[in-house]
mmCIF file of C-alpha atoms and ligand atoms in Angstrom:
data_model
loop_
_atom_site.group_PDB
_atom_site.id
_atom_site.type_symbol
_atom_site.label_atom_id
_atom_site.label_comp_id
_atom_site.label_asym_id
_atom_site.label_seq_id
_atom_site.Cartn_x
_atom_site.Cartn_y
_atom_site.Cartn_z
ATOM 1 C CA MET A 1 -5.714 47.398 57.949
ATOM 2 C CA GLN A 2 -3.588 47.222 60.999
ATOM 3 C CA ARG A 3 -0.677 45.161 61.278
ATOM 4 C CA PHE A 4 0.359 42.847 64.114
ATOM 5 C CA GLN A 5 3.197 40.503 65.258
ATOM 6 C CA ILE A 6 1.093 37.545 66.489
ATOM 7 C CA GLY A 7 2.623 34.186 67.458
ATOM 8 C CA GLY A 8 5.603 34.613 64.553
ATOM 9 C CA VAL A 9 3.257 36.035 62.148
ATOM 10 C CA ASP A 10 2.481 39.080 60.453
ATOM 11 C CA LEU A 11 -1.208 39.136 60.735
ATOM 12 C CA ALA A 12 -3.447 42.034 59.165
ATOM 13 C CA VAL A 13 -6.624 43.059 60.851
ATOM 14 C CA ASP A 14 -9.522 45.530 59.770
ATOM 15 C CA ILE A 15 -10.527 47.248 62.651
ATOM 16 C CA GLN A 16 -13.161 49.609 62.848
ATOM 17 C CA GLY A 17 -15.738 51.661 65.163
ATOM 18 C CA ARG A 18 -15.675 52.107 69.191
ATOM 19 C CA GLY A 19 -18.084 50.144 71.615
ATOM 20 C CA ARG A 20 -18.211 46.418 72.771
ATOM 21 C CA PRO A 21 -15.732 44.385 70.647
ATOM 22 C CA VAL A 22 -16.598 41.868 68.209
ATOM 23 C CA ILE A 23 -14.234 39.600 66.355
ATOM 24 C CA PHE A 24 -15.476 38.363 62.957
ATOM 25 C CA VAL A 25 -13.758 34.936 61.996
ATOM 26 C CA HIS A 26 -13.713 33.860 58.321
ATOM 27 C CA GLY A 27 -14.105 30.652 56.750
ATOM 28 C CA PHE A 28 -11.877 28.759 54.939
ATOM 29 C CA PRO A 29 -9.879 29.471 52.388
ATOM 30 C CA LEU A 30 -11.242 33.269 52.584
ATOM 31 C CA ASP A 31 -10.324 36.427 54.388
ATOM 32 C CA HIS A 32 -11.847 38.957 56.353
ATOM 33 C CA THR A 33 -13.472 40.707 53.226
ATOM 34 C CA MET A 34 -16.207 38.167 53.466
ATOM 35 C CA TRP A 35 -17.550 40.134 56.391
ATOM 36 C CA GLU A 36 -17.716 43.467 54.280
ATOM 37 C CA ALA A 37 -21.447 44.017 54.941
ATOM 38 C CA GLN A 38 -21.254 43.332 58.884
ATOM 39 C CA VAL A 39 -18.208 45.553 59.379
ATOM 40 C CA ALA A 40 -19.803 48.437 57.182
ATOM 41 C CA GLU A 41 -22.705 48.125 59.355
ATOM 42 C CA PHE A 42 -21.512 47.131 62.961
ATOM 43 C CA SER A 43 -18.758 49.566 62.972
ATOM 44 C CA GLN A 44 -21.379 52.267 63.568
ATOM 45 C CA GLU A 45 -21.996 51.026 67.078
ATOM 46 C CA PHE A 46 -19.467 48.181 68.134
ATOM 47 C CA GLN A 47 -15.870 47.924 67.936
ATOM 48 C CA VAL A 48 -15.424 45.532 64.884
ATOM 49 C CA LEU A 49 -12.571 43.648 64.319
ATOM 50 C CA ALA A 50 -12.046 41.346 61.263
ATOM 51 C CA PRO A 51 -8.557 39.714 61.157
ATOM 52 C CA ASP A 52 -7.232 37.636 58.072
ATOM 53 C CA LEU A 53 -5.919 34.509 59.676
ATOM 54 C CA ARG A 54 -2.402 33.619 59.068
ATOM 55 C CA GLY A 55 -1.894 32.242 55.610
ATOM 56 C CA PHE A 56 -5.143 34.001 54.323
ATOM 57 C CA GLY A 57 -5.656 37.647 52.465
ATOM 58 C CA ALA A 58 -2.675 40.009 53.649
ATOM 59 C CA SER A 59 -1.426 37.964 56.530
ATOM 60 C CA GLY A 60 1.838 36.121 56.360
ATOM 61 C CA ALA A 61 1.713 32.092 56.418
ATOM 62 C CA THR A 62 3.152 29.714 58.646
ATOM 63 C CA PRO A 63 4.041 26.135 56.661
ATOM 64 C CA GLY A 64 3.265 22.658 58.131
ATOM 65 C CA VAL A 65 -0.184 22.330 59.526
ATOM 66 C CA VAL A 66 -1.705 25.237 61.664
ATOM 67 C CA THR A 67 -4.145 23.806 64.083
ATOM 68 C CA MET A 68 -7.783 25.588 65.037
ATOM 69 C CA GLU A 69 -6.080 26.273 68.305
ATOM 70 C CA ARG A 70 -3.205 27.951 66.989
ATOM 71 C CA PHE A 71 -5.805 30.168 65.018
ATOM 72 C CA ALA A 72 -7.871 30.670 68.605
ATOM 73 C CA ASP A 73 -4.399 31.531 70.413
ATOM 74 C CA ASP A 74 -4.188 34.303 67.735
ATOM 75 C CA LEU A 75 -7.178 35.502 68.348
ATOM 76 C CA ALA A 76 -6.594 35.722 72.078
ATOM 77 C CA GLU A 77 -3.371 37.426 71.391
ATOM 78 C CA LEU A 78 -4.797 40.122 69.460
ATOM 79 C CA SER A 79 -7.365 40.596 72.250
ATOM 80 C CA HIS A 80 -4.599 41.065 74.635
ATOM 81 C CA SER A 81 -2.522 43.038 72.730
ATOM 82 C CA LEU A 82 -5.681 45.419 71.951
ATOM 83 C CA GLY A 83 -6.385 45.571 76.053
ATOM 84 C CA LEU A 84 -9.761 43.947 75.201
ATOM 85 C CA THR A 85 -9.610 41.276 77.775
ATOM 86 C CA ALA A 86 -10.995 43.094 80.571
ATOM 87 C CA GLN A 87 -14.356 43.697 78.863
ATOM 88 C CA GLY A 88 -14.298 40.379 76.703
ATOM 89 C CA VAL A 89 -15.468 39.682 73.443
ATOM 90 C CA VAL A 90 -18.407 38.464 71.243
ATOM 91 C CA LEU A 91 -16.699 35.912 68.875
ATOM 92 C CA CYS A 92 -18.397 35.426 65.426
ATOM 93 C CA GLY A 93 -17.186 32.664 63.352
ATOM 94 C CA LEU A 94 -18.155 31.094 59.811
ATOM 95 C CA SER A 95 -17.458 27.578 59.164
ATOM 96 C CA MET A 96 -13.900 27.395 59.733
ATOM 97 C CA GLY A 97 -14.518 30.419 61.900
ATOM 98 C CA GLY A 98 -16.918 27.956 63.819
ATOM 99 C CA TYR A 99 -14.112 25.591 64.299
ATOM 100 C CA ILE A 100 -11.878 28.150 65.868
ATOM 101 C CA ALA A 101 -14.511 29.336 68.052
ATOM 102 C CA PHE A 102 -14.915 26.275 69.580
ATOM 103 C CA GLN A 103 -10.868 26.266 70.338
ATOM 104 C CA PHE A 104 -11.156 29.619 71.970
ATOM 105 C CA LEU A 105 -14.222 28.389 73.893
ATOM 106 C CA ARG A 106 -12.038 25.468 75.137
ATOM 107 C CA LYS A 107 -8.853 27.571 76.368
ATOM 108 C CA TYR A 108 -10.531 31.318 76.728
ATOM 109 C CA ALA A 109 -14.184 30.723 77.555
ATOM 110 C CA GLY A 110 -13.827 33.626 80.057
ATOM 111 C CA LEU A 111 -13.242 36.060 77.640
ATOM 112 C CA LEU A 112 -16.547 35.336 75.621
ATOM 113 C CA GLN A 113 -19.529 37.775 76.008
ATOM 114 C CA GLY A 114 -21.101 36.108 73.266
ATOM 115 C CA LEU A 115 -20.771 33.355 70.654
ATOM 116 C CA VAL A 116 -22.165 33.424 66.992
ATOM 117 C CA LEU A 117 -21.805 30.064 65.266
ATOM 118 C CA CYS A 118 -22.610 30.630 61.631
ATOM 119 C CA ASN A 119 -22.882 27.603 59.057
ATOM 120 C CA THR A 120 -20.573 25.479 61.154
ATOM 121 C CA ARG A 121 -20.323 22.014 62.947
ATOM 122 C CA ALA A 122 -19.039 20.777 66.467
ATOM 123 C CA THR A 123 -17.962 17.388 65.247
ATOM 124 C CA ALA A 124 -14.857 16.333 63.739
ATOM 125 C CA ASP A 125 -14.315 15.289 60.303
ATOM 126 C CA THR A 126 -15.382 11.921 59.275
ATOM 127 C CA ASP A 127 -12.396 9.424 57.874
ATOM 128 C CA GLU A 128 -13.499 10.556 54.136
ATOM 129 C CA VAL A 129 -13.546 14.227 54.708
ATOM 130 C CA ARG A 130 -10.108 13.812 56.248
ATOM 131 C CA GLU A 131 -8.712 11.809 53.316
ATOM 132 C CA ASN A 132 -10.151 14.845 51.117
ATOM 133 C CA ARG A 133 -8.389 17.048 53.138
ATOM 134 C CA TYR A 134 -4.872 15.627 52.558
ATOM 135 C CA ARG A 135 -5.338 15.393 48.918
ATOM 136 C CA LEU A 136 -6.645 18.856 48.807
ATOM 137 C CA ALA A 137 -3.571 20.231 50.614
ATOM 138 C CA ASN A 138 -1.229 18.285 48.520
ATOM 139 C CA ALA A 139 -3.086 19.393 45.211
ATOM 140 C CA VAL A 140 -2.992 23.148 46.420
ATOM 141 C CA ARG A 141 0.916 23.015 47.134
ATOM 142 C CA GLN A 142 1.165 21.549 43.385
ATOM 143 C CA GLU A 143 -1.216 23.693 41.545
ATOM 144 C CA GLY A 144 -2.119 26.699 44.014
ATOM 145 C CA PRO A 145 -5.570 28.037 44.688
ATOM 146 C CA GLU A 146 -7.087 26.882 41.440
ATOM 147 C CA ALA A 147 -7.526 23.062 43.387
ATOM 148 C CA VAL A 148 -9.294 24.649 46.107
ATOM 149 C CA ILE A 149 -11.575 26.933 43.736
ATOM 150 C CA ARG A 150 -12.404 23.858 41.640
ATOM 151 C CA GLN A 151 -13.377 21.864 44.841
ATOM 152 C CA MET A 152 -15.365 24.471 46.914
ATOM 153 C CA LEU A 153 -16.699 27.471 44.767
ATOM 154 C CA PRO A 154 -19.648 25.279 43.637
ATOM 155 C CA LYS A 155 -20.624 24.656 47.010
ATOM 156 C CA LEU A 156 -20.549 27.889 48.774
ATOM 157 C CA VAL A 157 -23.780 29.608 47.653
ATOM 158 C CA SER A 158 -27.483 28.506 47.104
ATOM 159 C CA GLU A 159 -28.868 28.420 43.746
ATOM 160 C CA GLN A 160 -30.674 31.646 44.177
ATOM 161 C CA THR A 161 -27.663 33.418 45.078
ATOM 162 C CA ARG A 162 -25.624 32.018 41.947
ATOM 163 C CA ARG A 163 -28.455 33.428 40.014
ATOM 164 C CA GLU A 164 -29.253 36.716 41.579
ATOM 165 C CA CYS A 165 -25.906 37.487 43.021
ATOM 166 C CA PRO A 166 -23.173 36.681 40.541
ATOM 167 C CA ASP A 167 -21.016 39.432 42.040
ATOM 168 C CA CYS A 168 -20.975 37.443 45.486
ATOM 169 C CA VAL A 169 -19.413 34.342 43.626
ATOM 170 C CA VAL A 170 -16.605 36.463 41.981
ATOM 171 C CA ARG A 171 -15.752 37.856 45.237
ATOM 172 C CA LEU A 172 -15.411 34.345 46.820
ATOM 173 C CA GLU A 173 -13.025 33.384 44.138
ATOM 174 C CA ASN A 174 -10.961 36.033 44.192
ATOM 175 C CA MET A 175 -10.667 35.793 47.794
ATOM 176 C CA MET A 176 -9.287 31.948 47.141
ATOM 177 C CA ARG A 177 -7.081 33.539 44.739
ATOM 178 C CA ARG A 178 -5.624 35.676 47.552
ATOM 179 C CA ALA A 179 -4.681 33.012 49.862
ATOM 180 C CA SER A 180 -1.203 31.584 49.853
ATOM 181 C CA PRO A 181 -1.174 27.786 48.677
ATOM 182 C CA GLU A 182 0.914 27.159 51.817
ATOM 183 C CA GLY A 183 -1.777 28.879 53.957
ATOM 184 C CA ILE A 184 -4.213 26.871 52.583
ATOM 185 C CA ALA A 185 -2.751 23.798 52.669
ATOM 186 C CA ALA A 186 -1.825 24.073 56.231
ATOM 187 C CA ALA A 187 -5.265 25.056 57.438
ATOM 188 C CA ALA A 188 -6.777 22.375 55.683
ATOM 189 C CA LEU A 189 -4.586 20.132 57.525
ATOM 190 C CA GLY A 190 -5.272 21.846 60.985
ATOM 191 C CA MET A 191 -9.120 21.125 60.116
ATOM 192 C CA ALA A 192 -8.362 17.714 59.758
ATOM 193 C CA GLU A 193 -6.784 17.633 63.024
ATOM 194 C CA ARG A 194 -9.373 19.197 64.934
ATOM 195 C CA PRO A 195 -10.804 17.663 68.117
ATOM 196 C CA ASP A 196 -14.658 16.904 68.304
ATOM 197 C CA SER A 197 -16.155 19.805 70.138
ATOM 198 C CA SER A 198 -19.632 18.201 70.838
ATOM 199 C CA ALA A 199 -19.031 17.701 74.514
ATOM 200 C CA LEU A 200 -18.506 21.442 75.060
ATOM 201 C CA LEU A 201 -21.803 22.651 73.916
ATOM 202 C CA SER A 202 -23.629 21.903 77.331
ATOM 203 C CA ALA A 203 -21.010 23.959 78.839
ATOM 204 C CA VAL A 204 -20.997 27.014 76.623
ATOM 205 C CA PRO A 205 -21.144 29.911 79.433
ATOM 206 C CA CYS A 206 -22.229 32.718 77.299
ATOM 207 C CA PRO A 207 -25.358 33.681 75.063
ATOM 208 C CA THR A 208 -25.224 31.959 71.760
ATOM 209 C CA LEU A 209 -26.252 32.351 68.659
ATOM 210 C CA VAL A 210 -26.337 29.632 65.881
ATOM 211 C CA ILE A 211 -27.172 30.787 62.387
ATOM 212 C CA ALA A 212 -27.734 28.325 59.583
ATOM 213 C CA GLY A 213 -28.567 28.835 55.732
ATOM 214 C CA GLU A 214 -31.626 26.692 54.528
ATOM 215 C CA PHE A 215 -29.694 25.289 51.321
ATOM 216 C CA ASP A 216 -26.250 24.750 53.033
ATOM 217 C CA MET A 217 -24.882 21.721 51.746
ATOM 218 C CA LEU A 218 -21.621 21.749 53.616
ATOM 219 C CA SER A 219 -23.445 22.475 57.205
ATOM 220 C CA PRO A 220 -26.860 21.257 57.121
ATOM 221 C CA ALA A 221 -29.660 23.455 58.572
ATOM 222 C CA SER A 222 -30.739 20.302 60.485
ATOM 223 C CA GLU A 223 -27.690 19.509 61.968
ATOM 224 C CA MET A 224 -26.892 23.169 63.479
ATOM 225 C CA GLN A 225 -30.073 23.091 65.038
ATOM 226 C CA ALA A 226 -29.462 20.200 66.878
ATOM 227 C CA MET A 227 -26.214 21.806 68.141
ATOM 228 C CA ALA A 228 -27.931 24.951 69.132
ATOM 229 C CA LYS A 229 -30.655 22.539 71.151
ATOM 230 C CA ASN A 230 -27.530 21.476 73.154
ATOM 231 C CA ILE A 231 -26.353 25.069 74.163
ATOM 232 C CA PRO A 232 -27.823 26.339 77.604
ATOM 233 C CA ARG A 233 -28.350 29.634 75.827
ATOM 234 C CA GLY A 234 -28.263 28.969 72.306
ATOM 235 C CA ARG A 235 -30.931 30.571 69.982
ATOM 236 C CA PHE A 236 -31.194 29.260 66.554
ATOM 237 C CA GLU A 237 -32.061 30.907 63.112
ATOM 238 C CA VAL A 238 -32.048 29.698 59.624
ATOM 239 C CA ILE A 239 -31.962 32.191 56.783
ATOM 240 C CA ALA A 240 -34.277 31.335 53.605
ATOM 241 C CA ASP A 241 -32.747 30.704 50.164
ATOM 242 C CA ALA A 242 -29.106 30.779 51.764
ATOM 243 C CA GLY A 243 -26.102 28.399 51.159
ATOM 244 C CA HIS A 244 -22.893 28.287 53.251
ATOM 245 C CA MET A 245 -22.196 31.931 53.118
ATOM 246 C CA THR A 246 -25.199 33.605 54.689
ATOM 247 C CA PRO A 247 -23.259 36.796 55.732
ATOM 248 C CA MET A 248 -22.572 37.304 52.246
ATOM 249 C CA GLU A 249 -25.788 36.081 50.358
ATOM 250 C CA LYS A 250 -28.267 37.603 52.602
ATOM 251 C CA PRO A 251 -26.498 40.492 54.616
ATOM 252 C CA GLN A 252 -29.892 42.049 55.546
ATOM 253 C CA GLU A 253 -31.837 39.198 57.115
ATOM 254 C CA PHE A 254 -28.107 38.023 58.764
ATOM 255 C CA ASN A 255 -27.561 41.339 60.020
ATOM 256 C CA MET A 256 -30.965 41.698 61.253
ATOM 257 C CA ILE A 257 -30.528 38.686 63.542
ATOM 258 C CA LEU A 258 -27.065 39.711 64.679
ATOM 259 C CA ARG A 259 -28.056 42.899 65.465
ATOM 260 C CA ASP A 260 -30.937 41.719 67.664
ATOM 261 C CA PHE A 261 -28.692 39.151 69.598
ATOM 262 C CA LEU A 262 -25.978 41.871 70.218
ATOM 263 C CA LYS A 263 -28.528 44.209 71.594
ATOM 264 C CA SER A 264 -29.960 41.531 73.651
ATOM 265 C CA LEU A 265 -26.184 40.829 75.610
ATOM 266 C CA GLU A 266 -25.343 42.278 78.914
ATOM 267 C CA PRO A 267 -23.584 45.671 79.007
ATOM 268 C CA PRO A 268 -19.840 45.001 78.756
ATOM 269 C CA ALA A 269 -18.144 44.651 81.984
ATOM 270 C CA ARG A 270 -15.633 47.573 82.748
HETATM 271 C C1 MLT B 310 -15.276 26.706 55.494
HETATM 272 O O1 MLT B 310 -16.059 27.153 54.966
HETATM 273 O O2 MLT B 310 -14.873 27.049 56.384
HETATM 274 C C2 MLT B 310 -15.414 25.280 55.182
HETATM 275 O O3 MLT B 310 -16.596 24.699 54.453
HETATM 276 C C3 MLT B 310 -14.872 24.342 56.565
HETATM 277 C C4 MLT B 310 -14.703 22.877 56.100
HETATM 278 O O4 MLT B 310 -13.795 22.722 55.009
HETATM 279 O O5 MLT B 310 -15.085 22.280 56.741
#
């Protein structure tokens, strides 16, 4: 892991390989290790960057509220400090990573060569979801990650994954335990504040791949398909028998779809 001082925090980033930069942005409340199978495969041909977002994994946390815009600013600063801005980047975000990708799109669309939206949605929270986030932030501050593990772990993977890949569930739980309670609370409050990004869809300037899980109960495939239809150069794929964590649950299928998309992009600008 390399370490960077970005926006007042110490960020840990796994950087491997050479070639077109692809940034993998993890979901809530996880860390870069959720992308292990993608880092291993795509670093053979691409420069892969998998950060631990502030408050997660081995990165420092900041208290209060961390907005999706702040996370996007961190990724843009990281790209600047590595000299990636001339050639641009491909951004691949899952769930909260997708919410961050929408904020990146809002502010730094010129840097994007391609966009991959996995198991996410463009809409803002409903009042009910927002209230739940406030409760969760309080509970995590009092009890630590146990509160979020209880709430989220049962919803992350499909029945098939639970049966056939128990290790996947263990890895998810360990990631949640590694996150700082302050970091979890700050990101939960940041998600609650995020604006609706639906109006951005028709103006996405780059090729976009939308990947859903057949049995994702947090970001339903039908909603993601409708989102993809509104993106001019959007492509939609659904992975059978997967839940919310498609890259971990079905790494081979996920990587095949992603590889095909990355190969279809124009060569990077010099
Ligand atoms: C995630 O996987 O990042 C979360 O499900 C996002 C959310 O809570 O909306």
